[in-house]
PDB file of C-alpha atoms in Angstrom:
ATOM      1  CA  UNK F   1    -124.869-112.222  58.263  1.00 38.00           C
ATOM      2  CA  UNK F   2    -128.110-113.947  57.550  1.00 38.00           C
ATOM      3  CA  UNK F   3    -130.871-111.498  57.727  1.00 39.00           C
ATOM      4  CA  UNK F   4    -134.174-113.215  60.216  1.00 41.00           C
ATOM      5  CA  UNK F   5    -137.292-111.933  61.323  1.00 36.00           C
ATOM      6  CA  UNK F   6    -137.920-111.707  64.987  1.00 37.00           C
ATOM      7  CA  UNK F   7    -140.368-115.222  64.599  1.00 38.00           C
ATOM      8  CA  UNK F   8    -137.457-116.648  63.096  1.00 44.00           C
ATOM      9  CA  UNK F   9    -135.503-115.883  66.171  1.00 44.00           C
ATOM     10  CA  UNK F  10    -137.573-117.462  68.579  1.00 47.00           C
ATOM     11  CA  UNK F  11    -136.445-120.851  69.950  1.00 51.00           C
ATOM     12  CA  UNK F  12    -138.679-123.654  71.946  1.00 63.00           C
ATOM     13  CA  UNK F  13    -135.092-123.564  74.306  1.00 72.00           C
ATOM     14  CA  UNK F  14    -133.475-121.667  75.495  1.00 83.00           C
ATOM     15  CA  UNK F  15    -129.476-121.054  74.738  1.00 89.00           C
ATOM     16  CA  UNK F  16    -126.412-121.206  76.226  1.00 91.00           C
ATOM     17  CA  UNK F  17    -123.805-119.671  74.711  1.00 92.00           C
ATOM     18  CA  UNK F  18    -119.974-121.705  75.023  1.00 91.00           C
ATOM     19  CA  UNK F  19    -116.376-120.158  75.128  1.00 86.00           C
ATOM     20  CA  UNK F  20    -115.690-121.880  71.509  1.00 79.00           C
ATOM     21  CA  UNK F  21    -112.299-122.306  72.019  1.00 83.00           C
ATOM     22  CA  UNK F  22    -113.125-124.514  74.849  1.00 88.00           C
ATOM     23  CA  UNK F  23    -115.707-126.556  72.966  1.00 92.00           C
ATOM     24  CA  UNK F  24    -114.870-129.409  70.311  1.00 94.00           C
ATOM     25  CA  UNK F  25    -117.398-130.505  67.631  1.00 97.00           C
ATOM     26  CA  UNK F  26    -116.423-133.638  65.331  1.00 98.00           C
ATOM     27  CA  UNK F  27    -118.698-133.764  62.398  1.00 98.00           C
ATOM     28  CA  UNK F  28    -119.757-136.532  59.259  1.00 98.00           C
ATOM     29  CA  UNK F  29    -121.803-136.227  56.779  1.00 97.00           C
ATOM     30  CA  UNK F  30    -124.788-138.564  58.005  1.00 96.00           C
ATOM     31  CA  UNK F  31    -123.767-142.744  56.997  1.00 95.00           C
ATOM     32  CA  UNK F  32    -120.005-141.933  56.977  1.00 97.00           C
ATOM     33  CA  UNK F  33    -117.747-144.074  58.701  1.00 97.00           C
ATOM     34  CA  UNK F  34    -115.516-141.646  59.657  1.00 97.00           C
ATOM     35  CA  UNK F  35    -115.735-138.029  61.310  1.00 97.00           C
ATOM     36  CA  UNK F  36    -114.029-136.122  58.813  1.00 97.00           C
ATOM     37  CA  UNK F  37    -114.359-131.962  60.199  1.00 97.00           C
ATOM     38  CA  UNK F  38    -113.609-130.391  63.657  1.00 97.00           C
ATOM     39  CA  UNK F  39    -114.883-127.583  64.819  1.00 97.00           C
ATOM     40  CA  UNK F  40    -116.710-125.065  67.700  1.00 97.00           C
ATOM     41  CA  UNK F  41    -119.687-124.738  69.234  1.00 96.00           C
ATOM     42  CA  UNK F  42    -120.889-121.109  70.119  1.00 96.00           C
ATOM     43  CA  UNK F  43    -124.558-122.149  71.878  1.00 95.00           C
ATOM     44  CA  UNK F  44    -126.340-125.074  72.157  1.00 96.00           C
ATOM     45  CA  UNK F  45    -130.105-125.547  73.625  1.00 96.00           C
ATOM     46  CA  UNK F  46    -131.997-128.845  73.597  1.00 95.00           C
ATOM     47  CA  UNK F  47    -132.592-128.547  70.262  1.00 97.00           C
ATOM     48  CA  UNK F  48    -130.335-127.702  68.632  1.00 97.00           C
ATOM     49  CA  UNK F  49    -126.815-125.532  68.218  1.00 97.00           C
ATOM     50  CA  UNK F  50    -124.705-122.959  66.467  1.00 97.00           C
ATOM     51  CA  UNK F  51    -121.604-123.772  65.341  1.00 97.00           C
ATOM     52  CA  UNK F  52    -118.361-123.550  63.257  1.00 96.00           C
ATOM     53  CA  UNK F  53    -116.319-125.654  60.517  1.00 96.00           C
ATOM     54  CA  UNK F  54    -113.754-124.346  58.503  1.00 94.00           C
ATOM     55  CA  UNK F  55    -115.800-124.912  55.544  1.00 91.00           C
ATOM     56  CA  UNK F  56    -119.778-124.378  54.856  1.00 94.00           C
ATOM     57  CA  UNK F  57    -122.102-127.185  54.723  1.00 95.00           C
ATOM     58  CA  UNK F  58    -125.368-126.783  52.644  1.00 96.00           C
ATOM     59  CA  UNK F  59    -128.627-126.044  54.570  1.00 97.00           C
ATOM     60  CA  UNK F  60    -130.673-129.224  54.759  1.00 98.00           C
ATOM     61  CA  UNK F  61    -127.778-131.372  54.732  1.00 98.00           C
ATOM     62  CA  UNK F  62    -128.149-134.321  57.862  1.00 98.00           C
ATOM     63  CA  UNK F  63    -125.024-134.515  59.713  1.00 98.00           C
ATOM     64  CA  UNK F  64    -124.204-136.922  62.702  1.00 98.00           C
ATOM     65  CA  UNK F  65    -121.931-135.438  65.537  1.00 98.00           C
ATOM     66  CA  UNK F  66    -119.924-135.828  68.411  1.00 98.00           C
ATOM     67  CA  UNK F  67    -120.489-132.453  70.963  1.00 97.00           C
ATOM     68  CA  UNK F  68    -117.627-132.509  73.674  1.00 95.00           C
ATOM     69  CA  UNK F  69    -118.959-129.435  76.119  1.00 94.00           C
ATOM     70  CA  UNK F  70    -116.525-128.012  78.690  1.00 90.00           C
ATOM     71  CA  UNK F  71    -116.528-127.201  82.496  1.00 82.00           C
ATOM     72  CA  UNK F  72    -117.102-128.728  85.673  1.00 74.00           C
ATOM     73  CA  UNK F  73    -119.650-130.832  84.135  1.00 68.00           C
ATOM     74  CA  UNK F  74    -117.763-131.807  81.344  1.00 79.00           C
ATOM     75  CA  UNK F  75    -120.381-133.756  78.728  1.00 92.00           C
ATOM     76  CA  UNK F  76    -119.746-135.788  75.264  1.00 95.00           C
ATOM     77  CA  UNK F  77    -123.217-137.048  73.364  1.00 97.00           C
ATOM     78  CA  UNK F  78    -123.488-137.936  69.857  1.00 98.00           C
ATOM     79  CA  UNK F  79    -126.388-136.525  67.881  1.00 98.00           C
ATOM     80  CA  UNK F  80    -128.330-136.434  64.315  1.00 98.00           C
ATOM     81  CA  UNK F  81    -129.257-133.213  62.635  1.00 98.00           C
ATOM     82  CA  UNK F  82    -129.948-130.901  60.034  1.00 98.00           C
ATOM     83  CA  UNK F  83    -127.958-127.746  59.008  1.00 98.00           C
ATOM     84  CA  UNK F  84    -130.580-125.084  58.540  1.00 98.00           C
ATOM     85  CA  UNK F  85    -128.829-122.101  57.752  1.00 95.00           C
ATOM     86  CA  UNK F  86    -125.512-120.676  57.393  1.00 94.00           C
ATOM     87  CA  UNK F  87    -124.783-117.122  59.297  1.00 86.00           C
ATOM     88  CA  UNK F  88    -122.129-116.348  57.399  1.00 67.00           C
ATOM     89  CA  UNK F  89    -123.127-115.555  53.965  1.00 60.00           C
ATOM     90  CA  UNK F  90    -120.184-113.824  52.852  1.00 62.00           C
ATOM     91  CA  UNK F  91    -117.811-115.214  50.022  1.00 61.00           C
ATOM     92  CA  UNK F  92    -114.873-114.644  52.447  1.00 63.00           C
ATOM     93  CA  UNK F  93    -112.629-118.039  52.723  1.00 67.00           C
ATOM     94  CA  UNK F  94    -112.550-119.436  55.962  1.00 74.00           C
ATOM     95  CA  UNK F  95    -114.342-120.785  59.149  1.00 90.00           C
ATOM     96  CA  UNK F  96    -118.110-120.573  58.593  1.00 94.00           C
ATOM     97  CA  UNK F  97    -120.688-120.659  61.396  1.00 95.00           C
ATOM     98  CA  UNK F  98    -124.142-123.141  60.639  1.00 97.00           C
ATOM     99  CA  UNK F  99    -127.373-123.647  62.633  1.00 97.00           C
ATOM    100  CA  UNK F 100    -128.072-127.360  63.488  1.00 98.00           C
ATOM    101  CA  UNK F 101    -131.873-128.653  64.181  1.00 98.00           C
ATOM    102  CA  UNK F 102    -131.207-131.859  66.525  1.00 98.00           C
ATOM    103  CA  UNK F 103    -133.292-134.461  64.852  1.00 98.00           C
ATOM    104  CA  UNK F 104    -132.401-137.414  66.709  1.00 97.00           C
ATOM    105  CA  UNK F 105    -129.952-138.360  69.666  1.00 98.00           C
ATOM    106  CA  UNK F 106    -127.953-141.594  69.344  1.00 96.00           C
ATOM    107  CA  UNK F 107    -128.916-142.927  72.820  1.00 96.00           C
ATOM    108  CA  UNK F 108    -131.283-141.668  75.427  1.00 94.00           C
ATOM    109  CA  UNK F 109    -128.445-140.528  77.561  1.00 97.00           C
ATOM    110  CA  UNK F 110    -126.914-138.918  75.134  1.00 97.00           C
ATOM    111  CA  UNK F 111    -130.163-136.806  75.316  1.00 97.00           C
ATOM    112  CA  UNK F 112    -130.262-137.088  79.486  1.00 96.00           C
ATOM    113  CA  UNK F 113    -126.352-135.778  79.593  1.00 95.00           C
ATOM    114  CA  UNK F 114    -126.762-132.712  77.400  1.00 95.00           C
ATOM    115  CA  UNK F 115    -129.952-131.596  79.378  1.00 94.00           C
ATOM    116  CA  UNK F 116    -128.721-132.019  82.489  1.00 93.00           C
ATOM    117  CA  UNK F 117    -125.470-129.990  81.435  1.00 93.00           C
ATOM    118  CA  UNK F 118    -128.200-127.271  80.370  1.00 92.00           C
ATOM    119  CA  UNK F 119    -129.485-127.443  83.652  1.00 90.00           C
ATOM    120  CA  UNK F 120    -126.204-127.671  86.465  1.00 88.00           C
ATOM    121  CA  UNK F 121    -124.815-124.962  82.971  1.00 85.00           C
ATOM    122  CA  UNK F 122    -127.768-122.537  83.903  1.00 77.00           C
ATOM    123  CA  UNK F 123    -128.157-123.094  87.562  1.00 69.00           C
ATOM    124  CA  UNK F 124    -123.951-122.077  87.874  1.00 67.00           C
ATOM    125  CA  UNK F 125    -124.678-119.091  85.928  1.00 59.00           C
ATOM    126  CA  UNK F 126    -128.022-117.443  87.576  1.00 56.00           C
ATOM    127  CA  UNK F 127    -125.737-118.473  90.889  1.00 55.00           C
ATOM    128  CA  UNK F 128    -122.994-116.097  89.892  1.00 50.00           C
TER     129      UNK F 128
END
């Protein structure tokens, strides 16, 4: 596991962590025509998510994405970012969990459908 400082922690949204095996996560290397890796997501937020390929993709590398998030409130956007770290930094072969910054969303509603999944996600929750 990556080793962060509390600052490094903090987050300008807050997350919401996802049953993985009930999230999907279709990944290209930014420009590619084709998505070429699926994987999980474990927690997303506005800005950004953590989540898991079976192979490790270099920090600072821009990736373009298609999120499908489960539930009642079931939500697909498409999104631009960068992988800023990798939190597993052991040699060991398989799946690999990444950090991705958001940098840009496709359309405005792909921006508009994640946050209000956020919200209806968080308002189910506090309501249980």
């Amino acid at each position: 596991m990556s080793q962060e400082s509390p600052a490094a922690d903090a987050r300008r949204s807050p997350r919401l962590k996802l049953p993985p095996m009930y999230t999907l996560v279709r990944v290209k290397p930014e420009g590619a025509e084709r998505f070429i890796w699926t994987g999980y997501i474990y927690d997303i937020s506005e800005t950004g998510m953590r989540f898991e390929l079976d192979a490790p993709v270099e920090p600072g590398t821009k990736l373009e994405v298609r999120a499908m998030l489960p539930g009642i409130f079931h939500t697909t956007f498409n999104v631009t970012g960068t992988v800023v770290r990798i939190h597993d930094d052991d040699d060991n072969a398989g799946p690999c969990r990444m950090g991705l910054f958001f940098d840009q969303f496709n359309e405005v509603d792909d921006r508009m459908r994640l946050q209000d999944y956020l919200v209806a996600s968080t308002a189910i929750s506090l309501a249980a």
